[in-house]
């Protein structure tokens, strides 16, 4: 049984001041050098901010616990295999706090945010990443393509990429033609 969300957990939009902590968590997860992760995070954040994409962080008084992104692919990268639409990208949670519902909360909030902008959301994963697949299936994502390739994504360890889709209108999420602001603040609470 999964533990309850940590008391005092707060989810908000990432800000420039969070990039170092995001990079540290990404470096811990990937084993890459912090400096390389920081450069990548800074580039992604700048690009995402300009394009209206989303990066959420989960934090407590002790600091950053996790983050997750949502990005829109507007022009088909590969019309035969990569659909246009909103994609959930990379939820990472601090190892000591996994299985506490933090990734689920970050994912649920990103799906709600996308639901105010679109009728569907996409997500892809390594076929061996069963915890992530299970989390997303509980939110209505169903497999639509295997194998799946997304530019820049690598699926290692013997697994293959798998594309999932969730119809958001069917889930009863609010939707409007004009994007609404996020249900969280990018400023300090």
Short mmCIF file of C-alpha atoms in Angstrom, two decimals:
data_model
loop_
_atom_site.label_atom_id
_atom_site.label_comp_id
_atom_site.label_asym_id
_atom_site.label_seq_id
_atom_site.Cartn_x
_atom_site.Cartn_y
_atom_site.Cartn_z
CA UNK A 1 0.00 0.00 0.00
CA UNK A 2 1.27 3.45 -0.94
CA UNK A 3 1.94 5.94 1.86
CA UNK A 4 0.03 9.22 2.00
CA UNK A 5 1.51 12.32 0.44
CA UNK A 6 4.06 13.92 2.77
CA UNK A 7 2.53 16.58 5.00
CA UNK A 8 3.50 20.05 3.86
CA UNK A 9 3.94 19.03 0.21
CA UNK A 10 3.44 21.98 -2.13
CA UNK A 11 3.34 21.80 -5.94
CA UNK A 12 4.00 24.89 -8.02
CA UNK A 13 5.34 26.01 -11.37
CA UNK A 14 9.12 25.97 -11.53
CA UNK A 15 10.98 29.26 -11.48
CA UNK A 16 14.53 30.17 -12.45
CA UNK A 17 15.62 29.84 -8.81
CA UNK A 18 14.70 26.11 -8.94
CA UNK A 19 16.93 25.13 -11.86
CA UNK A 20 19.97 24.17 -9.79
CA UNK A 21 17.88 21.86 -7.57
CA UNK A 22 16.17 20.34 -10.63
CA UNK A 23 19.59 19.73 -12.22
CA UNK A 24 20.92 18.13 -9.03
CA UNK A 25 17.98 15.71 -8.93
CA UNK A 26 18.36 14.94 -12.65
CA UNK A 27 22.11 14.32 -12.19
CA UNK A 28 21.44 12.03 -9.24
CA UNK A 29 18.94 10.05 -11.31
CA UNK A 30 20.98 9.82 -14.52
CA UNK A 31 24.50 9.65 -13.15
CA UNK A 32 25.50 12.51 -15.47
CA UNK A 33 27.68 15.41 -14.36
CA UNK A 34 25.79 18.16 -12.53
CA UNK A 35 27.20 20.85 -14.85
CA UNK A 36 25.88 19.02 -17.93
CA UNK A 37 22.47 18.57 -16.31
CA UNK A 38 22.35 22.23 -15.26
CA UNK A 39 23.12 23.39 -18.80
CA UNK A 40 20.43 21.09 -20.21
CA UNK A 41 17.86 22.16 -17.59
CA UNK A 42 18.57 25.85 -18.22
CA UNK A 43 18.17 25.41 -21.99
CA UNK A 44 14.98 23.36 -21.64
CA UNK A 45 13.46 25.74 -19.10
CA UNK A 46 14.15 28.78 -21.27
CA UNK A 47 12.67 27.10 -24.32
CA UNK A 48 9.70 25.71 -22.41
CA UNK A 49 8.92 29.08 -20.81
CA UNK A 50 8.95 30.85 -24.19
CA UNK A 51 6.60 28.26 -25.68
CA UNK A 52 4.09 28.08 -22.83
CA UNK A 53 5.11 24.60 -21.69
CA UNK A 54 4.98 23.49 -18.06
CA UNK A 55 7.49 22.41 -15.44
CA UNK A 56 6.05 21.62 -12.02
CA UNK A 57 8.03 21.05 -8.87
CA UNK A 58 7.02 19.35 -5.65
CA UNK A 59 8.65 20.80 -2.58
CA UNK A 60 8.54 21.04 1.17
CA UNK A 61 10.40 23.25 3.62
CA UNK A 62 13.37 20.89 3.24
CA UNK A 63 13.62 21.60 -0.50
CA UNK A 64 12.78 20.15 -3.89
CA UNK A 65 11.36 16.60 -3.83
CA UNK A 66 10.57 16.09 -7.49
CA UNK A 67 9.60 17.64 -10.80
CA UNK A 68 7.71 16.85 -14.00
CA UNK A 69 7.24 18.53 -17.35
CA UNK A 70 4.56 18.89 -20.02
CA UNK A 71 5.50 19.97 -23.52
CA UNK A 72 3.52 20.56 -26.69
CA UNK A 73 4.76 19.05 -29.95
CA UNK A 74 3.15 21.40 -32.46
CA UNK A 75 4.62 20.38 -35.77
CA UNK A 76 4.74 16.65 -36.37
CA UNK A 77 8.31 15.55 -35.80
CA UNK A 78 7.60 12.37 -37.72
CA UNK A 79 4.01 12.30 -38.96
CA UNK A 80 4.06 8.52 -39.16
CA UNK A 81 4.96 7.91 -35.53
CA UNK A 82 4.97 11.05 -33.34
CA UNK A 83 1.50 12.59 -33.02
CA UNK A 84 1.04 16.32 -32.53
CA UNK A 85 -0.16 17.20 -29.05
CA UNK A 86 0.73 17.60 -25.38
CA UNK A 87 3.24 15.16 -23.89
CA UNK A 88 4.02 14.40 -20.27
CA UNK A 89 7.79 14.24 -19.90
CA UNK A 90 10.08 12.93 -17.20
CA UNK A 91 8.81 12.83 -13.66
CA UNK A 92 11.75 12.50 -11.29
CA UNK A 93 11.34 12.13 -7.52
CA UNK A 94 14.10 12.01 -4.91
CA UNK A 95 14.93 8.33 -4.25
CA UNK A 96 14.22 8.51 -0.51
CA UNK A 97 10.70 9.80 -1.21
CA UNK A 98 9.55 7.47 -3.97
CA UNK A 99 6.36 5.47 -3.47
CA UNK A 100 4.85 8.33 -1.46
CA UNK A 101 2.46 9.56 -4.18
CA UNK A 102 4.61 12.52 -5.26
CA UNK A 103 4.99 11.33 -8.88
CA UNK A 104 1.26 10.58 -8.99
CA UNK A 105 0.43 14.08 -7.76
CA UNK A 106 2.79 15.75 -10.23
CA UNK A 107 1.32 13.64 -13.03
CA UNK A 108 -2.30 14.26 -12.01
CA UNK A 109 -1.75 18.02 -11.92
CA UNK A 110 0.00 18.05 -15.30
CA UNK A 111 -2.85 16.04 -16.84
CA UNK A 112 -5.38 18.51 -15.39
CA UNK A 113 -3.35 21.41 -16.78
CA UNK A 114 -3.24 19.79 -20.24
CA UNK A 115 -6.98 19.05 -19.97
CA UNK A 116 -7.69 22.78 -19.99
CA UNK A 117 -5.83 23.05 -23.30
CA UNK A 118 -6.48 19.86 -25.21
CA UNK A 119 -8.74 16.83 -25.59
CA UNK A 120 -5.93 14.31 -25.16
CA UNK A 121 -2.47 13.85 -23.68
CA UNK A 122 0.42 11.62 -24.66
CA UNK A 123 3.15 9.95 -22.66
CA UNK A 124 5.93 7.56 -23.63
CA UNK A 125 8.06 5.22 -21.58
CA UNK A 126 10.56 2.40 -21.73
CA UNK A 127 8.58 -0.85 -21.86
CA UNK A 128 10.54 -2.00 -18.79
CA UNK A 129 9.48 0.98 -16.65
CA UNK A 130 6.46 -0.79 -15.15
CA UNK A 131 5.96 1.58 -12.17
CA UNK A 132 5.63 4.56 -14.54
CA UNK A 133 3.36 2.65 -16.92
CA UNK A 134 1.14 1.58 -14.01
CA UNK A 135 0.94 5.15 -12.67
CA UNK A 136 -0.15 6.51 -16.06
CA UNK A 137 -2.61 3.68 -16.76
CA UNK A 138 -4.38 4.56 -13.50
CA UNK A 139 -4.90 8.04 -14.98
CA UNK A 140 -6.48 6.68 -18.17
CA UNK A 141 -3.47 6.30 -20.47
CA UNK A 142 -3.67 3.37 -22.89
CA UNK A 143 -0.96 1.97 -25.12
CA UNK A 144 -1.20 3.06 -28.75
CA UNK A 145 2.18 2.22 -30.29
CA UNK A 146 5.03 -0.21 -29.62
CA UNK A 147 7.84 0.25 -30.52
CA UNK A 148 7.88 4.05 -30.39
CA UNK A 149 10.74 6.47 -31.04
CA UNK A 150 10.84 10.10 -29.93
CA UNK A 151 13.75 12.31 -31.01
CA UNK A 152 16.29 12.59 -28.21
CA UNK A 153 14.75 9.82 -26.09
CA UNK A 154 16.73 6.66 -25.44
CA UNK A 155 15.20 3.40 -24.24
CA UNK A 156 17.91 1.27 -22.68
CA UNK A 157 18.23 -1.94 -20.71
CA UNK A 158 16.58 -4.08 -23.37
CA UNK A 159 13.27 -2.23 -23.39
CA UNK A 160 11.59 -0.41 -26.25
CA UNK A 161 9.68 2.84 -26.39
CA UNK A 162 5.92 2.67 -25.88
CA UNK A 163 3.49 5.51 -26.68
CA UNK A 164 0.38 6.00 -24.54
CA UNK A 165 -2.62 8.30 -25.02
CA UNK A 166 -5.32 9.52 -22.62
CA UNK A 167 -8.57 11.07 -23.85
CA UNK A 168 -9.12 13.95 -21.43
CA UNK A 169 -12.70 14.95 -22.25
CA UNK A 170 -13.82 11.42 -21.48
CA UNK A 171 -12.20 11.76 -18.07
CA UNK A 172 -14.44 14.73 -17.29
CA UNK A 173 -11.59 17.22 -17.04
CA UNK A 174 -12.44 20.85 -17.73
CA UNK A 175 -11.51 22.08 -21.19
CA UNK A 176 -11.73 25.43 -22.87
CA UNK A 177 -10.60 26.78 -26.20
CA UNK A 178 -8.41 29.33 -24.43
CA UNK A 179 -5.72 28.06 -22.07
CA UNK A 180 -6.39 28.79 -18.43
CA UNK A 181 -3.63 29.54 -15.99
CA UNK A 182 -2.22 26.75 -13.88
CA UNK A 183 -3.90 25.88 -10.58
CA UNK A 184 -0.61 26.69 -8.85
CA UNK A 185 1.60 29.69 -8.52
CA UNK A 186 5.04 30.32 -9.91
CA UNK A 187 5.72 32.64 -7.00
CA UNK A 188 6.56 31.74 -3.44
CA UNK A 189 3.57 30.49 -1.42
#
